[in-house]
mmCIF file of C-alpha atoms in Angstrom:
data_model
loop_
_atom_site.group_PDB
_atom_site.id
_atom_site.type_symbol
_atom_site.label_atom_id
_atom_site.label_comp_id
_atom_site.label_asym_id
_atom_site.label_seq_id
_atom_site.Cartn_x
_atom_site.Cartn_y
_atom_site.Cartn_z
ATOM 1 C CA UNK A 1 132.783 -6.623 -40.788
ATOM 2 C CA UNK A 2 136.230 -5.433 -39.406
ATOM 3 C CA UNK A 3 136.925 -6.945 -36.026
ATOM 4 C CA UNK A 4 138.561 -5.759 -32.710
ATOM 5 C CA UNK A 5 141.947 -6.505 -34.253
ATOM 6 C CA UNK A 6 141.940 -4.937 -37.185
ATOM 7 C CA UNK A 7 140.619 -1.943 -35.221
ATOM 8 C CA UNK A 8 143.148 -1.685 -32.643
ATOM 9 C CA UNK A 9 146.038 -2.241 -35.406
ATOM 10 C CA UNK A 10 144.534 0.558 -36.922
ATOM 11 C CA UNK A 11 143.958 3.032 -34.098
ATOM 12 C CA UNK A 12 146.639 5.117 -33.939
ATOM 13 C CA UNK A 13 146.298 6.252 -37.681
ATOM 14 C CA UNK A 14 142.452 6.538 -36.774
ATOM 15 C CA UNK A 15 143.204 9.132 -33.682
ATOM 16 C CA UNK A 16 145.630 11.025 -36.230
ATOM 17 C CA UNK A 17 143.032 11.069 -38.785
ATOM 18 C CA UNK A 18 145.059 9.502 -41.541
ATOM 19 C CA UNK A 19 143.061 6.742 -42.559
ATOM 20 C CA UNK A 20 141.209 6.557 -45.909
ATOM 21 C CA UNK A 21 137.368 7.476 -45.476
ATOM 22 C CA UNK A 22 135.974 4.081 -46.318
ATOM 23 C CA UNK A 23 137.974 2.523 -43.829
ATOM 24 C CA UNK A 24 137.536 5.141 -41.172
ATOM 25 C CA UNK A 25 133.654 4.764 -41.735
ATOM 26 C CA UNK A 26 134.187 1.031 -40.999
ATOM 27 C CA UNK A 27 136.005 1.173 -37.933
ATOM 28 C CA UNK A 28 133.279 3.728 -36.582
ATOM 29 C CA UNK A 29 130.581 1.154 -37.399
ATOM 30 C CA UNK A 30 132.628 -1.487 -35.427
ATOM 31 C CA UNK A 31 133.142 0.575 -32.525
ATOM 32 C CA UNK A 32 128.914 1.323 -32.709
ATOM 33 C CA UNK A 33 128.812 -2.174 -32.080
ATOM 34 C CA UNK A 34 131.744 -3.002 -29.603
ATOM 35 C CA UNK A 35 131.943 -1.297 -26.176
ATOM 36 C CA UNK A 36 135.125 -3.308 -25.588
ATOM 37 C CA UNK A 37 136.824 -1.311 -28.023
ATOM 38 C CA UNK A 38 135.070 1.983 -26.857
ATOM 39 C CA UNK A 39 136.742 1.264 -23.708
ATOM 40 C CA UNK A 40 139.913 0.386 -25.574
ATOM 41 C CA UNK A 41 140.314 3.604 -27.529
ATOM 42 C CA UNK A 42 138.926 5.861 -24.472
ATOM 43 C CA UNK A 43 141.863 4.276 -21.773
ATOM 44 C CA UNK A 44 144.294 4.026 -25.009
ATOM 45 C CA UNK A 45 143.595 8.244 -25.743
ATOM 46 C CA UNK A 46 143.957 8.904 -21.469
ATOM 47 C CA UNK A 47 147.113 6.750 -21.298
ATOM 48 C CA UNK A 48 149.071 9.106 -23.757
ATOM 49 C CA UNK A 49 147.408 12.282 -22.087
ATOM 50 C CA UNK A 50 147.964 10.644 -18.287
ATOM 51 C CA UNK A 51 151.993 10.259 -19.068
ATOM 52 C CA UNK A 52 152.744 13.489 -20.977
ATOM 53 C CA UNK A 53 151.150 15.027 -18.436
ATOM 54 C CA UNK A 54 153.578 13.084 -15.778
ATOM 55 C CA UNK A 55 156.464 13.156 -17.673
ATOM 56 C CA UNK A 56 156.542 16.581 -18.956
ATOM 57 C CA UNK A 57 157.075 18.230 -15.699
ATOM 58 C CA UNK A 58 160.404 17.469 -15.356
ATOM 59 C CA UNK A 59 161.243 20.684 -14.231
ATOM 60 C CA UNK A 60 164.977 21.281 -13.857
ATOM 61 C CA UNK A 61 165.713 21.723 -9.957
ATOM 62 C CA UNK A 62 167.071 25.071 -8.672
ATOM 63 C CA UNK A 63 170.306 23.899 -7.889
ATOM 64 C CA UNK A 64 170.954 22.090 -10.912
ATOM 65 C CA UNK A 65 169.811 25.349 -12.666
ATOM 66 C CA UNK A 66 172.032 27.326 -10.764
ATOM 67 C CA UNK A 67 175.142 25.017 -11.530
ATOM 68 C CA UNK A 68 174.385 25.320 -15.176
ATOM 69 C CA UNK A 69 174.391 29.000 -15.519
ATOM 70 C CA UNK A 70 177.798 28.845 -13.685
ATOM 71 C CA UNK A 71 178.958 26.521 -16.452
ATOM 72 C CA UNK A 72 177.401 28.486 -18.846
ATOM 73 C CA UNK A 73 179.202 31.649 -17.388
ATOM 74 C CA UNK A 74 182.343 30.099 -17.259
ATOM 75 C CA UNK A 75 182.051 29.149 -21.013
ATOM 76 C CA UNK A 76 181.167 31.888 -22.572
ATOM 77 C CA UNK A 77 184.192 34.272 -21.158
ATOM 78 C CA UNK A 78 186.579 31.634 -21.894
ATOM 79 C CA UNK R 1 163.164 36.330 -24.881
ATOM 80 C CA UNK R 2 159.308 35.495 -25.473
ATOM 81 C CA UNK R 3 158.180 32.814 -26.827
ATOM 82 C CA UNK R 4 154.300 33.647 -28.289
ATOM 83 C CA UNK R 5 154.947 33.631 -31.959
ATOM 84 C CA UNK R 6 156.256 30.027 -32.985
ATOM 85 C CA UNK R 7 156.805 31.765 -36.339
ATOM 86 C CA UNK R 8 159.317 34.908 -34.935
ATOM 87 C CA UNK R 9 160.739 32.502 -32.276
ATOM 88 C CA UNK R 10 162.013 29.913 -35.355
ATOM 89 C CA UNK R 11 163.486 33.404 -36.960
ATOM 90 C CA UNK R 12 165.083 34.093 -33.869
ATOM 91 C CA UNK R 13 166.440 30.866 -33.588
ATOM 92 C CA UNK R 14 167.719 30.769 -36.795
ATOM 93 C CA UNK R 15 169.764 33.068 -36.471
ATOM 94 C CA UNK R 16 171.385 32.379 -32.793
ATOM 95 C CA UNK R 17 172.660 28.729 -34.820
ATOM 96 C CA UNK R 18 173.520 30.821 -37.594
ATOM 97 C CA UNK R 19 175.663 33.266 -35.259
ATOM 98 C CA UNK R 20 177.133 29.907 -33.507
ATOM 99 C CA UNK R 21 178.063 28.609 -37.051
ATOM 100 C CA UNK R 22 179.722 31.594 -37.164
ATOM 101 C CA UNK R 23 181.712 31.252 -34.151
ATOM 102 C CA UNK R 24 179.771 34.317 -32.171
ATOM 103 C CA UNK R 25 179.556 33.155 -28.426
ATOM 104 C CA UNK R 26 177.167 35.598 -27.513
ATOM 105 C CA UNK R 27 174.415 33.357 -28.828
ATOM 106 C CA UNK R 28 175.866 30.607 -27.155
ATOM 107 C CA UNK R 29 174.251 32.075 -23.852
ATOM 108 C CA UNK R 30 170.938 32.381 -25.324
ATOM 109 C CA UNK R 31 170.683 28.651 -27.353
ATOM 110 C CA UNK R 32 171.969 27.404 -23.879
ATOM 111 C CA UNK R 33 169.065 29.218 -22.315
ATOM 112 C CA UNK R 34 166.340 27.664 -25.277
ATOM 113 C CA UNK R 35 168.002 23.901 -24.711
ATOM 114 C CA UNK R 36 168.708 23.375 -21.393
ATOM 115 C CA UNK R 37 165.413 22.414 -20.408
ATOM 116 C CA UNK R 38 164.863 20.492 -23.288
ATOM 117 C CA UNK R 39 167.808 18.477 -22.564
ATOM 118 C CA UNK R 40 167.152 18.002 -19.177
ATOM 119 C CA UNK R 41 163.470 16.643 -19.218
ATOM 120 C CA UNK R 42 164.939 14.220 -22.613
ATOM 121 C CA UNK R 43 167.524 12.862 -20.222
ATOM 122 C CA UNK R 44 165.741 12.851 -17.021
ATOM 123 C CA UNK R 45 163.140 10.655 -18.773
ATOM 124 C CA UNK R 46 165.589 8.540 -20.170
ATOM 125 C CA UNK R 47 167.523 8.111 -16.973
ATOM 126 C CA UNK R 48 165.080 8.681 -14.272
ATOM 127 C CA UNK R 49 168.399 10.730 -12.114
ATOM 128 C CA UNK R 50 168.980 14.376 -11.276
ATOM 129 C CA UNK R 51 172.564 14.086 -11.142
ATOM 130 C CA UNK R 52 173.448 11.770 -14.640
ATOM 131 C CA UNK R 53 170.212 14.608 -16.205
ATOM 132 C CA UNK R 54 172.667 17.085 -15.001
ATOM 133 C CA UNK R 55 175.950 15.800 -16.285
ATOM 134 C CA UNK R 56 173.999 14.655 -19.465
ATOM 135 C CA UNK R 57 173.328 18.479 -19.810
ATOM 136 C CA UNK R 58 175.997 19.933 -19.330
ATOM 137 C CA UNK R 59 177.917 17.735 -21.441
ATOM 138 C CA UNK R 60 175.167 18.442 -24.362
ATOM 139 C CA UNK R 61 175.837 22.298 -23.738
ATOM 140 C CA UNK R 62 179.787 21.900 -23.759
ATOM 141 C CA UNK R 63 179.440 20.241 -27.041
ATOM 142 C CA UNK R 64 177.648 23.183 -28.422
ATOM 143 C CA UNK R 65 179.984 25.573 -27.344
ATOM 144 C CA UNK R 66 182.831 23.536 -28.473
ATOM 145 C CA UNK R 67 181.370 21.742 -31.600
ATOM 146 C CA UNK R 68 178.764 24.609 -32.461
ATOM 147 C CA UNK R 69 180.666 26.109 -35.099
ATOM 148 C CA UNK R 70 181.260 22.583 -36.965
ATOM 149 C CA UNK R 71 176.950 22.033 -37.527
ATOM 150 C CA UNK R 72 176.605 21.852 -40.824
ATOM 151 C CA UNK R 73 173.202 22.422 -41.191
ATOM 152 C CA UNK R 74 171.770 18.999 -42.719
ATOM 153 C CA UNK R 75 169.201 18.848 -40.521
ATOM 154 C CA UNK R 76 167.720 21.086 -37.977
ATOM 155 C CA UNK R 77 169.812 22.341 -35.279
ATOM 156 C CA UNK R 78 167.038 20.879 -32.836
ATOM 157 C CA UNK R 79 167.078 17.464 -34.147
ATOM 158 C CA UNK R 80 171.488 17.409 -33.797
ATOM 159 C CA UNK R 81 170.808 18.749 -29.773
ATOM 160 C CA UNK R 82 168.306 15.917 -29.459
ATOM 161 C CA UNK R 83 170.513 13.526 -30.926
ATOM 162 C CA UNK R 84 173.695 14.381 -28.889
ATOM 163 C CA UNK R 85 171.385 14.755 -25.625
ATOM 164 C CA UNK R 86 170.190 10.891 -26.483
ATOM 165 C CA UNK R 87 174.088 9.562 -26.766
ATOM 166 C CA UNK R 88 175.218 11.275 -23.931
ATOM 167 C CA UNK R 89 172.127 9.734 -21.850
ATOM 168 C CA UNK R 90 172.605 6.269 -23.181
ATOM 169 C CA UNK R 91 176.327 6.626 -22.199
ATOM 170 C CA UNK R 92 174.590 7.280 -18.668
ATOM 171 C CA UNK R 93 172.897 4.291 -19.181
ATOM 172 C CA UNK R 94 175.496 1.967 -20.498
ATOM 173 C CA UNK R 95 177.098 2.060 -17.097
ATOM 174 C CA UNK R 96 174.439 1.399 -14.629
ATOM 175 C CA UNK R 97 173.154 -1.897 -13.779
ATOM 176 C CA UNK R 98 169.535 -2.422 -15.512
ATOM 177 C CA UNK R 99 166.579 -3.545 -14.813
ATOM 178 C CA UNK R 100 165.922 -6.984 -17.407
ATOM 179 C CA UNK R 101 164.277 -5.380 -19.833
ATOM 180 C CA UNK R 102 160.297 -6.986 -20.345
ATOM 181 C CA UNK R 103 159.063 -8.444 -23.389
ATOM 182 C CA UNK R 104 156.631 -6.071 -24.858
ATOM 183 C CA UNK R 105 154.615 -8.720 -26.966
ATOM 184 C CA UNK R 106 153.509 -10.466 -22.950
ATOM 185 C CA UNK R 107 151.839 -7.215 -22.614
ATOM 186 C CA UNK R 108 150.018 -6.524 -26.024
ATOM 187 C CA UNK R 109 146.195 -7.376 -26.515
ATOM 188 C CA UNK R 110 144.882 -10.762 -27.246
ATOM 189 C CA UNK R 111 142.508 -12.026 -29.374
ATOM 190 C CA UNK R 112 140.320 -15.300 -30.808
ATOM 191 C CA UNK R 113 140.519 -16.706 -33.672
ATOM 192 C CA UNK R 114 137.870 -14.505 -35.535
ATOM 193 C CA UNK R 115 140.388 -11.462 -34.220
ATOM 194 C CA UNK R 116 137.760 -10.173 -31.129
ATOM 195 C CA UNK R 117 139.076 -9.073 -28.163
ATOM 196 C CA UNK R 118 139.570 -12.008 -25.233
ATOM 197 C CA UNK R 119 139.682 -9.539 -22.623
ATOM 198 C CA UNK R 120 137.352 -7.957 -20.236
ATOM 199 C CA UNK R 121 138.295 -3.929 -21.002
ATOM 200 C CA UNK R 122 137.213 -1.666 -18.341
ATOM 201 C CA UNK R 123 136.723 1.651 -18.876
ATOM 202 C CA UNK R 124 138.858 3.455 -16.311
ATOM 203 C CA UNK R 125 139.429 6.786 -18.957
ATOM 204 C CA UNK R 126 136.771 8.946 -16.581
ATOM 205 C CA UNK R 127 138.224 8.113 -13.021
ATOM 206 C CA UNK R 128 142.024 9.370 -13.722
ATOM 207 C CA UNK R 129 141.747 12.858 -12.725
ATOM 208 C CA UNK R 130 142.033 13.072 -9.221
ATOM 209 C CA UNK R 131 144.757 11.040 -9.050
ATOM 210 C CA UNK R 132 146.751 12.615 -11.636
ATOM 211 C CA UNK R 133 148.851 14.641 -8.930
ATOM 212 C CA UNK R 134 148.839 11.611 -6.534
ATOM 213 C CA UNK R 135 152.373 10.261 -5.978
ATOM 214 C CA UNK R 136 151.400 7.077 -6.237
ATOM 215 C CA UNK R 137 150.127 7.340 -9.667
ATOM 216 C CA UNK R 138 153.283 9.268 -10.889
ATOM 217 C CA UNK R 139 155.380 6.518 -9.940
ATOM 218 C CA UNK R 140 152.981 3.922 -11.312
ATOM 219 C CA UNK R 141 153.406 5.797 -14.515
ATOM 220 C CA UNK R 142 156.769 6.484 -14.176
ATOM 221 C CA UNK R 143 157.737 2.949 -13.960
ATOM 222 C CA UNK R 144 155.322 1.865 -16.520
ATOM 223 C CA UNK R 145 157.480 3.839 -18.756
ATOM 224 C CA UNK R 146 160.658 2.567 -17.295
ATOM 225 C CA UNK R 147 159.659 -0.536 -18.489
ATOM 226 C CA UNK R 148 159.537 -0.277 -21.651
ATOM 227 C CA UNK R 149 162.495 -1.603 -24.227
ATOM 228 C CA UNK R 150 164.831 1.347 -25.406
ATOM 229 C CA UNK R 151 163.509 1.297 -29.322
ATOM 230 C CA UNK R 152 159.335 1.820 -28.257
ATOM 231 C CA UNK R 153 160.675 4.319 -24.798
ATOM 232 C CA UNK R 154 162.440 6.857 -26.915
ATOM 233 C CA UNK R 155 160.324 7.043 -29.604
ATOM 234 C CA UNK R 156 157.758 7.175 -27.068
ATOM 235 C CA UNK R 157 158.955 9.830 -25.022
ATOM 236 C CA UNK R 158 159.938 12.236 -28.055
ATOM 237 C CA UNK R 159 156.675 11.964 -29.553
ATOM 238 C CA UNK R 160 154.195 11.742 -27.060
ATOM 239 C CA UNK R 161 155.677 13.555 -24.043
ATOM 240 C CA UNK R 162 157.821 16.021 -26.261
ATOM 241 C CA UNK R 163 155.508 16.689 -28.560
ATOM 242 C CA UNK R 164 157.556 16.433 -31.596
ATOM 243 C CA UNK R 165 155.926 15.489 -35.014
ATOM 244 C CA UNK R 166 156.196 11.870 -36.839
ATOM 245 C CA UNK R 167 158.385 13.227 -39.284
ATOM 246 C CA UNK R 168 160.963 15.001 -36.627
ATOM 247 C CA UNK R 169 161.558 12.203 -34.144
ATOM 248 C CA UNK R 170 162.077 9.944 -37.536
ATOM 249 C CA UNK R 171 164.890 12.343 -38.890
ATOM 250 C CA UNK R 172 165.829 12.420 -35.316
ATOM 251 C CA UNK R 173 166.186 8.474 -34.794
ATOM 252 C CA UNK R 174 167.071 7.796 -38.896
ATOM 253 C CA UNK R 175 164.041 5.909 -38.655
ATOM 254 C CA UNK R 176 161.075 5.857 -41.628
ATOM 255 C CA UNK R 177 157.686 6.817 -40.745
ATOM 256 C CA UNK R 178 156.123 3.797 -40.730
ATOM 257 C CA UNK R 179 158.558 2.740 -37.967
ATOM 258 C CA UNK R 180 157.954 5.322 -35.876
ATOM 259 C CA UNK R 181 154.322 4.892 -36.024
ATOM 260 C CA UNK R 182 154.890 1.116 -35.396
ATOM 261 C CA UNK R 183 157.057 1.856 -32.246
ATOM 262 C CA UNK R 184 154.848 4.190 -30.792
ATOM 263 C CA UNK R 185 151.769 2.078 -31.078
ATOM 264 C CA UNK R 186 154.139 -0.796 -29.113
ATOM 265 C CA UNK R 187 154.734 1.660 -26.662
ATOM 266 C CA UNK R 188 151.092 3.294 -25.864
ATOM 267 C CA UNK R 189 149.578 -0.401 -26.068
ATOM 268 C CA UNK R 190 152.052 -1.455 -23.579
ATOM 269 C CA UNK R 191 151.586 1.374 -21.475
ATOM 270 C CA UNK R 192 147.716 1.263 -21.623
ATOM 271 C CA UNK R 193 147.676 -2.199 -20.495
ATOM 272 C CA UNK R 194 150.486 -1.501 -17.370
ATOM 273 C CA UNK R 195 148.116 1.563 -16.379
ATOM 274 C CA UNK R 196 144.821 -0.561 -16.874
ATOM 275 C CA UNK R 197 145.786 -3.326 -14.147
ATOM 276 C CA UNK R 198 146.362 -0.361 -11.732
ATOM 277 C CA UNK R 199 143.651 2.326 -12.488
ATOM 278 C CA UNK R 200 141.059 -0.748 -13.410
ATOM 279 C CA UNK R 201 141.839 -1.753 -9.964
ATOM 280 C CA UNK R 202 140.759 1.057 -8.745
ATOM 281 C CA UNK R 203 138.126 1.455 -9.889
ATOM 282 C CA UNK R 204 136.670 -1.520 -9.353
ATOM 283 C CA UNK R 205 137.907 -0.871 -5.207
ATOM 284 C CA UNK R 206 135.903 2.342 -5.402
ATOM 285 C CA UNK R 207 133.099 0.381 -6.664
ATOM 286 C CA UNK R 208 132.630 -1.959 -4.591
ATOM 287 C CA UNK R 209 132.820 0.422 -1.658
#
């Protein structure tokens, strides 16, 4: 049987869906048997989702927004 | 401009670089308008500062309005912003003081000899929402991704928080596939662990209560 190692190596080709049948079938037999990895994969698919979610609002302030378009203005009639 | 048809936007696109190539500054406006934000969030991730995310920016724009004419078109005109926007940030970068820089191998998971996990692994997944929008957490995370070594942040951030395909931050980064996928693996096991001993915490506080 595969172990938690193998499994983990192989996760982020699992959650892609790029793995080979045979060897997608075997990880989901491990992780039948293994709620340590259950819990691995679960916290390992929120992690991603928790910091794009953080990290992706990086709206640009107004004022910085503002300055820009006066660069940009200044530019483009030079 | 809209942006509901990925298919029409690309067109549209297009044809603003192919306008720039051609030395027409109206589109210059507009590309600056597509990009700026882009840039921004890139650098502000990168540097974690308003004011170098601002410089950084307008330094990316200046080179398109200066250099836009000289793309040549080898890759996509998206992948040469993203590249410029990541020199400019690292010149940011270069001359601050750092943090030491933590070795991302302390932080991956462990295992026995018959390769089964030596940890106890809670599963915090369920309790994140409500404290997505806490402050607390965003810094957490924020620093969690601070932390990580330049090679794993980067591809990190351009795949995960970006959004941009395998293939894209690879042509991006003149790195092969497998890399990327390598680095990005680094990066989320890293960042899983840093966000387990603080949510796992947590949880186990709410709990007990």
């Amino acid at each position: 049987m595969i172990c938690c190692k193998e499994c983990i190596e192989l996760l982020h080709d699992y959650l892609d869906g790029e793995l080979n049948p045979e060897i997608e079938a075997s990880l989901e037999e491990h992780f039948a048997d293994c709620p340590p990895c259950i819990a691995f994969v679960n916290t390992y698919k929120s992690t991603t989702r928790l910091c794009k979610d953080t990290l992706k609002s990086n709206d640009i302030p107004d004022a910085v927004k503002s300055r820009l378009k006066e660069f940009v203005d200044k530019n483009k009639n030079t | 401009m809209g942006f509901s048809d990925p298919t029409k936007d690309k067109a549209i696109e297009e044809q603003l670089v192919k306008d720039l190539q051609a030395g027409e500054m109206r589109s210059f406006e507009q590309l600056a308008n597509l990009y700026q934000k882009k840039i921004y969030s890139l650098s502000f991730n990168l540097t974690r500062n308003a004011t170098d995310s601002q410089d950084v920016t307008q330094e990316v724009l200046l080179i398109l309005f200066r250099k836009g004419h000289t793309f040549q078109g080898k890759s996509a005109f998206s992948s040469w912003v993203y590249r410029i926007t990541l020199n400019a940030s690292y010149m940011k970068l270069r001359s601050r003081k750092r943090e030491p820089s933590v070795s991302i191998d302390d932080l991956l998971p462990s295992f026995n000899k018959a390769g089964f996990q030596q940890e106890k692994i809670q599963d915090w997944s369920e309790s994140t929402e409500s404290l997505l929008f806490d402050n607390e957490t965003r810094e957490v995370i924020q620093k969690a991704v601070d932390l990580l070594p330049d090679k794993e942040k980067v591809v990190f951030i351009l795949r995960d928080v970006e959004g941009l395909s395998t293939e894209k931050v690879g042509n991006i980064l003149e790195l092969t596939i497998p890399a990327v996928k390598s680095r990005l693996h680094r990066a989320r096991l890293f960042l899983r662990k840093k966000l387990a001993n603080y949510f796992g915490e947590y949880k186990t506080r709410k709990e007990s209560k």
